[in-house]
Coordinates of C-alpha atoms and ligand atoms in Angstrom, one line a residue:
X1 CA 22.7 -1.9 9.3
X2 CA 21.8 0.9 6.9
X3 CA 23.2 -1.1 3.9
X4 CA 19.9 -1.2 2.0
X5 CA 21.5 -0.6 -1.5
X6 CA 21.3 -3.0 -4.3
X7 CA 23.0 -6.3 -4.0
X8 CA 26.4 -6.5 -5.5
X9 CA 27.7 -10.0 -4.9
X10 CA 27.0 -11.9 -8.2
X11 CA 27.2 -15.3 -6.4
X12 CA 24.4 -14.1 -4.0
X13 CA 22.3 -12.7 -6.8
X14 CA 22.6 -16.0 -8.7
X15 CA 21.6 -17.9 -5.5
X16 CA 18.6 -15.7 -5.0
X17 CA 17.6 -16.4 -8.6
X18 CA 18.0 -20.1 -8.1
X19 CA 15.7 -20.0 -5.1
X20 CA 13.1 -18.0 -7.1
X21 CA 13.0 -20.7 -9.8
X22 CA 12.8 -23.6 -7.3
X23 CA 10.0 -21.8 -5.5
X24 CA 7.9 -21.1 -8.5
X25 CA 8.3 -24.7 -9.7
X26 CA 6.6 -26.0 -6.5
X27 CA 4.9 -23.4 -4.4
X28 CA 1.4 -21.8 -4.6
X29 CA 1.6 -18.6 -2.6
X30 CA -1.1 -17.1 -0.4
X31 CA -3.1 -14.1 -1.4
X32 CA -1.3 -14.0 -4.8
X33 CA -2.2 -14.0 -8.4
X34 CA 0.5 -16.4 -9.4
X35 CA 0.6 -15.2 -13.0
X36 CA 2.2 -11.9 -11.7
X37 CA 5.2 -13.9 -10.7
X38 CA 8.0 -13.8 -11.8
X39 CA 7.8 -10.6 -13.9
X40 CA 5.3 -8.1 -12.6
X41 CA 5.9 -8.8 -8.9
X42 CA 9.3 -9.7 -7.7
X43 CA 9.4 -12.7 -5.4
X44 CA 11.9 -12.0 -2.6
X45 CA 13.7 -15.1 -1.2
X46 CA 14.5 -14.3 2.4
X47 CA 17.5 -15.9 4.2
X48 CA 17.0 -14.6 7.8
X49 CA 15.5 -11.9 9.9
X50 CA 17.2 -9.5 12.5
X51 CA 15.1 -7.0 14.4
X52 CA 13.1 -5.0 12.0
X53 CA 15.1 -6.2 9.0
X54 CA 14.6 -9.1 6.6
X55 CA 17.7 -10.3 4.9
X56 CA 17.4 -11.4 1.3
X57 CA 19.2 -14.4 -0.2
X58 CA 20.8 -11.8 -2.5
X59 CA 22.3 -10.0 0.5
X60 CA 19.9 -7.1 0.4
X61 CA 18.1 -5.9 3.6
X62 CA 14.5 -5.0 3.7
X63 CA 12.8 -3.0 6.5
X64 CA 9.7 -5.1 7.4
X65 CA 7.3 -2.2 7.7
X66 CA 4.2 -4.6 7.7
X67 CA 5.6 -6.8 10.5
X68 CA 5.3 -9.9 8.3
X69 CA 1.5 -9.7 7.9
X70 CA 1.0 -8.0 11.3
X71 CA 2.3 -11.0 13.3
X72 CA 5.7 -9.8 14.4
X73 CA 5.9 -7.6 17.6
X74 CA 9.5 -7.2 18.8
X75 CA 11.5 -7.8 15.7
X76 CA 12.6 -11.0 13.9
X77 CA 14.4 -13.8 15.8
X78 CA 13.8 -12.1 19.2
X79 CA 16.3 -14.1 21.3
X80 CA 14.2 -14.5 24.4
X81 CA 11.2 -16.0 22.5
X82 CA 13.6 -18.1 20.4
X83 CA 15.1 -19.5 23.5
X84 CA 11.8 -20.3 25.1
X85 CA 10.7 -22.2 22.0
X86 CA 14.0 -24.2 22.0
X87 CA 13.7 -25.1 25.7
X88 CA 10.0 -26.1 25.4
X89 CA 10.7 -28.2 22.3
X90 CA 13.3 -30.2 24.2
X91 CA 11.0 -31.1 27.1
X92 CA 7.4 -31.4 25.7
X93 CA 6.7 -30.6 22.1
X94 CA 3.0 -31.7 21.9
X95 CA 0.4 -33.6 23.8
X96 CA -3.3 -34.1 23.2
X97 CA -5.2 -31.4 25.2
X98 CA -8.4 -33.5 25.5
X99 CA -8.0 -35.3 28.8
X100 CA -4.5 -34.0 29.4
X101 CA -2.9 -30.8 30.6
X102 CA 0.4 -29.1 30.5
X103 CA 2.0 -26.0 32.2
X104 CA 2.4 -23.7 29.2
X105 CA -1.3 -24.0 28.3
X106 CA -2.4 -23.3 31.9
X107 CA 0.0 -20.5 32.5
X108 CA -0.8 -18.8 29.3
X109 CA -4.5 -19.0 30.0
X110 CA -3.9 -17.5 33.5
X111 CA -1.9 -14.7 32.0
X112 CA -4.3 -13.8 29.2
X113 CA -7.3 -13.7 31.6
X114 CA -5.3 -11.5 34.0
X115 CA -4.5 -8.9 31.2
X116 CA -7.7 -9.1 29.2
X117 CA -9.9 -6.0 29.0
X118 CA -12.2 -5.4 32.0
X119 CA -15.4 -3.4 32.3
X120 CA -16.6 -2.3 35.8
X121 CA -19.7 -4.2 36.8
X122 CA -19.2 -7.0 34.3
X123 CA -18.1 -10.5 35.1
X124 CA -14.5 -10.8 33.8
X125 CA -13.5 -13.1 30.9
X126 CA -13.0 -16.4 32.7
X127 CA -12.0 -19.2 30.3
X128 CA -9.6 -19.7 27.4
X129 CA -10.1 -22.0 24.4
X130 CA -7.1 -22.5 22.0
X131 CA -7.1 -22.8 18.3
X132 CA -4.3 -22.8 15.7
X133 CA -4.7 -19.5 13.8
X134 CA -6.9 -16.4 13.6
X135 CA -9.6 -17.8 11.3
X136 CA -9.9 -20.9 13.4
X137 CA -10.3 -18.7 16.5
X138 CA -13.1 -16.8 14.8
X139 CA -14.8 -20.1 14.0
X140 CA -14.6 -21.1 17.6
X141 CA -16.1 -17.8 18.8
X142 CA -19.0 -18.0 16.3
X143 CA -19.8 -21.6 17.0
X144 CA -19.7 -21.0 20.8
X145 CA -22.1 -18.1 20.6
X146 CA -24.5 -20.1 18.3
X147 CA -24.3 -23.3 20.3
X148 CA -24.9 -21.5 23.6
X149 CA -28.3 -20.4 22.5
X150 CA -29.1 -23.9 21.1
X151 CA -28.3 -25.4 24.5
X152 CA -30.9 -23.1 26.0
X153 CA -33.5 -24.1 23.4
X154 CA -33.4 -20.6 21.7
X155 CA -33.3 -22.1 18.2
X156 CA -34.2 -18.8 16.5
X157 CA -30.9 -17.2 17.3
X158 CA -29.0 -18.4 14.2
X159 CA -27.6 -15.2 12.7
X160 CA -24.6 -13.1 13.1
X161 CA -24.2 -9.3 12.8
X162 CA -21.0 -7.9 11.4
X163 CA -19.7 -4.6 10.2
X164 CA -19.5 -3.6 6.6
X165 CA -15.9 -3.7 5.4
X166 CA -14.9 -6.0 8.2
X167 CA -12.5 -8.9 8.0
X168 CA -12.3 -12.0 10.1
X169 CA -10.3 -14.6 8.2
X170 CA -10.6 -16.9 5.2
X171 CA -12.2 -20.1 6.3
X172 CA -15.9 -20.3 5.3
X173 CA -17.4 -19.4 8.7
X174 CA -15.0 -16.4 9.1
X175 CA -15.5 -15.4 5.5
X176 CA -19.3 -15.4 6.0
X177 CA -19.0 -12.6 8.6
X178 CA -16.4 -10.7 6.6
X179 CA -17.2 -8.0 4.0
X180 CA -14.1 -7.4 1.9
X181 CA -15.4 -8.2 -1.6
X182 CA -12.1 -9.3 -3.0
X183 CA -11.9 -12.2 -0.6
X184 CA -15.6 -12.9 -0.2
X185 CA -17.4 -12.4 -3.5
X186 CA -16.5 -15.6 -5.3
X187 CA -17.4 -17.8 -2.3
X188 CA -20.6 -16.0 -1.5
X189 CA -22.8 -19.0 -2.6
X190 CA -21.1 -21.1 0.1
X191 CA -21.5 -18.7 2.9
X192 CA -24.0 -18.6 5.8
X193 CA -26.2 -15.5 5.8
X194 CA -24.9 -12.6 7.8
X195 CA -26.6 -9.3 8.7
X196 CA -24.2 -6.5 7.8
X197 CA -24.5 -3.1 9.5
X198 CA -22.8 0.1 8.4
X199 CA -19.2 0.6 9.5
X200 CA -18.5 3.5 11.9
X201 CA -15.4 4.1 9.6
X202 CA -14.5 7.8 10.1
X203 CA -13.3 8.0 6.5
X204 CA -16.9 7.6 5.4
X205 CA -18.0 10.6 7.6
X206 CA -20.3 13.0 5.8
X207 CA -18.7 16.5 5.1
X208 CA -18.5 18.3 8.4
X209 CA -19.3 15.2 10.4
X210 CA -16.9 14.3 13.2
X211 CA -15.6 10.8 13.8
X212 CA -17.7 10.7 16.9
X213 CA -20.9 11.8 15.0
X214 CA -20.1 9.2 12.4
X215 CA -19.9 6.5 15.1
X216 CA -23.2 7.6 16.6
X217 CA -24.9 7.4 13.2
X218 CA -23.5 3.9 12.5
X219 CA -24.7 2.9 16.0
X220 CA -28.2 4.2 15.0
X221 CA -28.2 1.8 12.1
X222 CA -27.1 -1.0 14.4
X223 CA -30.0 -0.2 16.7
X224 CA -32.5 -0.3 13.9
X225 CA -31.1 -3.6 12.7
X226 CA -31.3 -5.2 16.2
X227 CA -34.7 -3.8 16.7
X228 CA -35.8 -5.6 13.6
X229 CA -33.8 -8.8 13.9
X230 CA -32.5 -9.0 17.5
X231 CA -34.3 -12.2 18.3
X232 CA -32.7 -14.0 15.4
X233 CA -29.1 -12.9 16.3
X234 CA -26.7 -14.8 18.5
X235 CA -23.7 -12.6 18.2
X236 CA -22.2 -9.4 16.8
X237 CA -18.5 -9.5 15.7
X238 CA -16.3 -6.5 15.0
X239 CA -12.7 -5.4 14.9
X240 CA -12.3 -2.8 17.6
X241 CA -10.9 0.6 16.5
X242 CA -9.3 -0.5 13.2
X243 CA -10.7 -2.5 10.3
X244 CA -7.3 -3.7 9.2
X245 CA -7.7 -5.8 6.1
X246 CA -10.5 -3.4 5.1
X247 CA -7.8 -0.7 4.5
X248 CA -6.8 0.3 8.0
X249 CA -10.0 2.2 8.4
X250 CA -10.4 3.6 11.9
X251 CA -13.4 4.6 14.0
X252 CA -14.1 6.4 17.2
X253 CA -14.2 4.3 20.4
X254 CA -17.7 5.6 21.1
X255 CA -19.0 3.1 18.6
X256 CA -17.7 0.2 20.7
X257 CA -19.5 1.6 23.8
X258 CA -22.8 2.0 21.9
X259 CA -22.5 -1.4 20.3
X260 CA -21.8 -3.0 23.7
X261 CA -25.0 -1.4 25.1
X262 CA -27.1 -2.5 22.1
X263 CA -25.8 -6.1 22.3
X264 CA -26.7 -6.2 26.0
X265 CA -30.1 -4.7 25.4
X266 CA -30.9 -7.4 22.8
X267 CA -29.2 -10.3 24.6
X268 CA -26.7 -10.7 21.8
X269 CA -23.0 -11.7 22.5
X270 CA -20.3 -9.3 21.5
X271 CA -17.3 -10.9 19.9
X272 CA -14.2 -8.6 19.7
X273 CA -11.8 -9.8 17.0
X274 CA -8.5 -8.3 18.3
X275 CA -6.4 -10.7 16.1
X276 CA -4.7 -7.8 14.4
X277 CA -5.2 -4.9 16.8
X278 CA -4.4 -6.8 20.1
X279 CA -1.0 -6.8 21.9
X280 CA -0.2 -3.1 21.8
X281 CA -0.9 -2.3 18.2
X282 CA -3.3 0.6 18.8
X283 CA -1.5 2.1 21.7
X284 CA -3.1 0.1 24.5
X285 CA -2.5 -3.6 25.2
X286 CA -6.0 -4.3 23.8
X287 CA -8.1 -1.9 21.6
X288 CA -11.2 -2.5 23.7
X289 CA -9.5 -0.7 26.6
X290 CA -9.8 2.6 24.8
X291 CA -13.5 2.3 24.9
X292 CA -13.6 0.8 28.4
X293 CA -15.6 -2.1 27.2
X294 CA -15.3 -5.9 27.6
X295 CA -16.6 -8.3 25.0
X296 CA -18.2 -11.7 25.8
X297 CA -15.7 -13.4 23.5
X298 CA -12.3 -12.1 22.6
X299 CA -10.3 -13.5 19.7
X300 CA -6.5 -13.3 19.8
X301 CA -3.9 -14.6 17.4
X302 CA -1.2 -13.0 15.1
X303 CA 1.0 -11.2 17.7
X304 CA 0.0 -13.7 20.5
X305 CA 3.3 -15.6 20.1
X306 CA 5.3 -12.4 19.3
X307 CA 5.0 -13.5 15.6
X308 CA 6.9 -16.8 16.0
X309 CA 4.2 -19.5 15.8
X310 CA 0.6 -19.9 14.8
X311 CA -1.7 -19.9 17.8
X312 CA -5.1 -18.4 18.7
X313 CA -6.9 -18.0 22.0
X314 CA -10.6 -17.3 22.4
X315 CA -11.5 -15.9 25.8
X316 CA -15.0 -16.4 27.1
X317 CA -17.1 -15.4 30.0
X318 CA -18.1 -17.8 32.8
X319 CA -21.7 -17.5 31.7
X320 CA -20.8 -18.7 28.2
X321 CA -18.8 -21.6 29.6
X322 CA -21.5 -22.6 32.0
X323 CA -24.0 -22.9 29.1
X324 CA -22.2 -26.0 27.9
X325 CA -22.1 -27.9 31.2
X326 CA -24.6 -30.8 31.0
X327 CA -24.8 -34.6 31.0
X328 CA -25.2 -34.7 27.3
X329 CA -22.0 -34.8 25.2
X330 CA -23.8 -33.0 22.4
X331 CA -24.2 -29.9 24.6
X332 CA -20.5 -29.8 25.1
X333 CA -18.3 -27.7 22.8
X334 CA -16.8 -30.6 20.8
X335 CA -14.7 -28.4 18.5
X336 CA -11.0 -29.4 18.3
X337 CA -7.9 -29.1 16.3
X338 CA -5.1 -31.7 16.5
X339 CA -2.6 -29.1 17.8
X340 CA -5.0 -27.3 20.2
X341 CA -2.9 -25.6 22.9
X342 CA 0.5 -26.7 21.4
X343 CA 3.1 -26.4 24.2
X344 CA 5.7 -24.8 22.0
X345 CA 3.3 -22.1 20.7
X346 CA 2.1 -21.5 24.3
X347 CA 5.7 -21.2 25.5
X348 CA 6.4 -18.6 22.8
X349 CA 3.3 -16.6 23.8
X350 CA 4.4 -16.7 27.5
X351 CA 7.8 -15.5 26.5
X352 CA 6.2 -12.7 24.4
X353 CA 4.1 -11.6 27.4
X354 CA 7.3 -11.5 29.5
X355 CA 8.9 -9.2 26.9
X356 CA 6.0 -6.8 27.3
X357 CA 6.7 -6.6 31.0
X358 CA 10.5 -6.6 30.9
X359 CA 10.8 -3.9 28.2
X360 CA 7.7 -1.9 29.2
X361 CA 6.6 -2.2 25.6
X362 CA 3.3 -0.4 25.7
X363 CA 4.8 2.7 27.4
X364 CA 7.8 2.7 25.0
X365 CA 5.5 2.4 22.0
X366 CA 3.9 5.7 22.9
X367 CA 7.2 7.5 22.1
X368 CA 7.6 5.5 18.8
X369 CA 4.0 6.3 17.8
X370 CA 4.6 10.0 18.4
X371 CA 7.7 9.8 16.1
X372 CA 5.6 8.0 13.5
X373 CA 3.0 10.8 13.7
X374 CA 5.7 13.5 13.2
X375 CA 7.3 11.7 10.2
X376 CA 3.9 10.9 8.6
X377 CA 2.5 14.5 8.9
X378 CA 4.4 16.0 5.9
X379 CA 3.6 13.0 3.8
X380 CA 0.0 13.5 4.6
X381 CA 0.3 17.0 3.0
X382 CA 1.0 15.5 -0.4
X383 CA -1.9 16.1 -2.8
X384 CA -2.1 12.4 -3.6
X385 CA -2.8 11.6 0.1
X386 CA -6.5 11.9 0.7
X387 CA -6.3 10.8 4.3
X388 CA -3.7 10.2 6.9
X389 CA -4.8 8.3 10.0
X390 CA -3.1 6.7 12.9
X391 CA -4.0 4.4 15.8
X392 CA -0.9 3.9 17.9
X393 CA 1.6 1.8 15.9
X394 CA -0.6 1.8 12.8
X395 CA -0.3 4.7 10.3
X396 CA -2.2 4.7 7.0
X397 CA -2.1 6.8 3.9
X398 CA -5.1 6.7 1.7
X399 CA -4.1 7.6 -1.8
X400 CA -6.6 9.2 -4.2
X401 CA -6.7 11.6 -7.1
X402 CA -5.7 15.2 -6.3
X403 CA -8.0 17.3 -4.3
X404 CA -11.0 15.0 -4.1
X405 CA -10.8 12.4 -1.4
X406 CA -13.8 10.6 -2.8
X407 CA -12.2 9.8 -6.2
X408 CA -10.0 6.8 -6.0
X409 CA -7.4 6.1 -8.7
X410 CA -8.7 3.8 -11.5
X411 CA -7.9 0.2 -10.3
X412 CA -6.2 -0.4 -13.7
X413 CA -3.5 2.0 -12.8
X414 CA -2.4 -0.3 -9.9
X415 CA -1.1 2.6 -7.9
X416 CA -0.7 0.5 -4.8
X417 CA 1.3 -2.2 -6.7
X418 CA 3.6 0.5 -8.2
X419 CA 4.2 1.9 -4.7
X420 CA 5.0 -1.5 -3.4
X421 CA 7.6 -2.1 -6.1
X422 CA 9.1 1.4 -5.7
X423 CA 9.5 0.8 -1.9
X424 CA 10.9 -2.7 -2.4
X425 CA 13.6 -1.3 -4.7
X426 CA 14.5 1.0 -1.9
X427 CA 14.7 -1.8 0.7
X428 CA 11.4 -1.3 2.4
X429 CA 8.5 -3.8 2.6
X430 CA 5.3 -1.6 2.2
X431 CA 2.7 -4.1 1.1
X432 CA -0.4 -1.9 0.4
X433 CA -4.1 -2.8 0.8
X434 CA -5.4 -1.6 -2.6
X435 CA -4.2 2.0 -2.8
X436 CA -3.7 2.3 0.9
X437 CA -0.2 2.3 2.2
X438 CA 0.4 1.7 5.8
X439 CA 3.1 1.4 8.4
X440 CA 2.7 -1.3 11.0
X441 CA 6.4 -1.9 11.9
X442 CA 7.8 -4.2 14.6
X443 CA 7.9 -2.3 17.9
X444 CA 11.7 -2.3 17.9
X445 CA 11.8 0.0 14.9
X446 CA 14.4 2.8 15.6
X447 CA 14.7 6.4 14.6
X448 CA 17.0 5.7 11.6
X449 CA 14.6 3.0 10.3
X450 CA 11.6 5.3 10.7
X451 CA 13.4 8.0 8.8
X452 CA 14.1 5.5 6.0
X453 CA 10.5 4.4 6.1
X454 CA 9.2 8.0 5.8
X455 CA 11.6 8.9 3.0
X456 CA 10.7 5.8 1.1
X457 CA 7.0 6.2 1.5
X458 CA 7.2 9.7 0.1
X459 CA 9.2 8.6 -2.9
X460 CA 7.0 5.5 -3.5
X461 CA 3.9 7.7 -3.5
X462 CA 5.4 10.2 -5.9
X463 CA 6.7 7.4 -8.2
X464 CA 3.5 5.4 -8.1
X465 CA 1.2 8.3 -8.9
X466 CA 3.5 10.0 -11.5
X467 CA 1.7 8.0 -14.2
X468 CA -1.8 9.0 -13.1
Ligands
LIG1 C1 -5.6 -11.9 10.1 C2 -6.9 -11.7 10.7 C3 -7.8 -12.8 10.9 C4 -7.4 -14.2 10.4 O1 -6.2 -14.7 11.0 P1 -5.4 -15.9 10.3 O2 -4.4 -16.3 11.2 O3 -4.8 -15.2 9.1 O4 -6.4 -16.9 9.9 C5 -9.0 -12.7 11.6 N1 -9.3 -11.4 12.0 C6 -8.6 -10.3 11.8 C7 -9.1 -9.0 12.3 C8 -7.4 -10.4 11.1 O5 -6.6 -9.3 10.8

């Protein structure tokens, strides 16, 4: 298992090379400047996955420290989820969900509503709408909020409020409420107008300001925005606790409480995008729990199926649902995707939720998160690490020039990319966000693997910043 050294078998190395060429001849990869292949960035052909490991075609093993883009929860090829998928595929692989029903879709909706965040005194989330991936789930939530007001004849409520530095996906509607320039800027002319409000991001706290004070200040800005524009806004969308794609930036839960109150005061729906932070990532099953709040719409995806299949669920209140009941078809929510509520994906999600119960995952993660904190602390002392932050099973290292946390490395130095390559050579997948390295491992990660991760992170930071 600890065989992470270089590949030695020449036949396997040749095979990996052959896959690389075949790939580059036909594939266009996501989120990739294809010119960087094959030289600057190594393309890594993977043969299989086992627990926290990915096994390369060349025989090398890689620790999947980013859970394959934050999807994987319990390790690769988790046998209970794999078995559930196989069994479902042999009985009912797909059926139209308009006019028809099937057990996995019903059972999963029942389960999700039973475990969803609750707030005393508020009607619980009551209905589940399925989509095929996170971005599609965000589109559903945005369209529902907008359409609900239309159905009531409140035609002025056409805008969304979102946090600066937030991320909600890549489709045009989701991109419109996102604020990561790298993904958004070029498409800006195509995007609907969105009102952005300052992020409560604790990294942006003024000198001497606590995370809590920073959250309060950001909520003050939200209040001013809603005072000015509340009547034009149908919903606010945010990523509770951690802005993941925005660099694993974290905020105090107080912000969620204040935002919840402000949305209520202005009759604005609150959409919680827990696509990345849901399912135990931040230490609780859902991040909203840490603030004791409940959104009007909750978007789930990524870990929903344990990382096996694409699926999204949007949970809505009864009041939202009721706003679409009418004799007119146009007042109905006519959104659909061909594979809405796919039975195999729903069966995978049900199996994943059973693993949470059987293995007491959330409780066990507390121990793992504590080990991660202990191993990360000395790395946080490196002069190149401007900030070390953690939320449960997410640890992030913000790299910057010595001493001054406000001075990033020049983008041309490509410190993050260098760290990525240095880690990959050592058998660890540490795919950074700019110059922010982070750990977001599968929950099955063990002591030895965490030690490898910590050792490699330190070495990768030193190697990547040696040039600067
Ligand atoms: C990944 C992500 C999405 C988009 O999900 P996809 O399945 O990649 O479309 C939306 N919101 C957040 C917070 C995400 O991290």
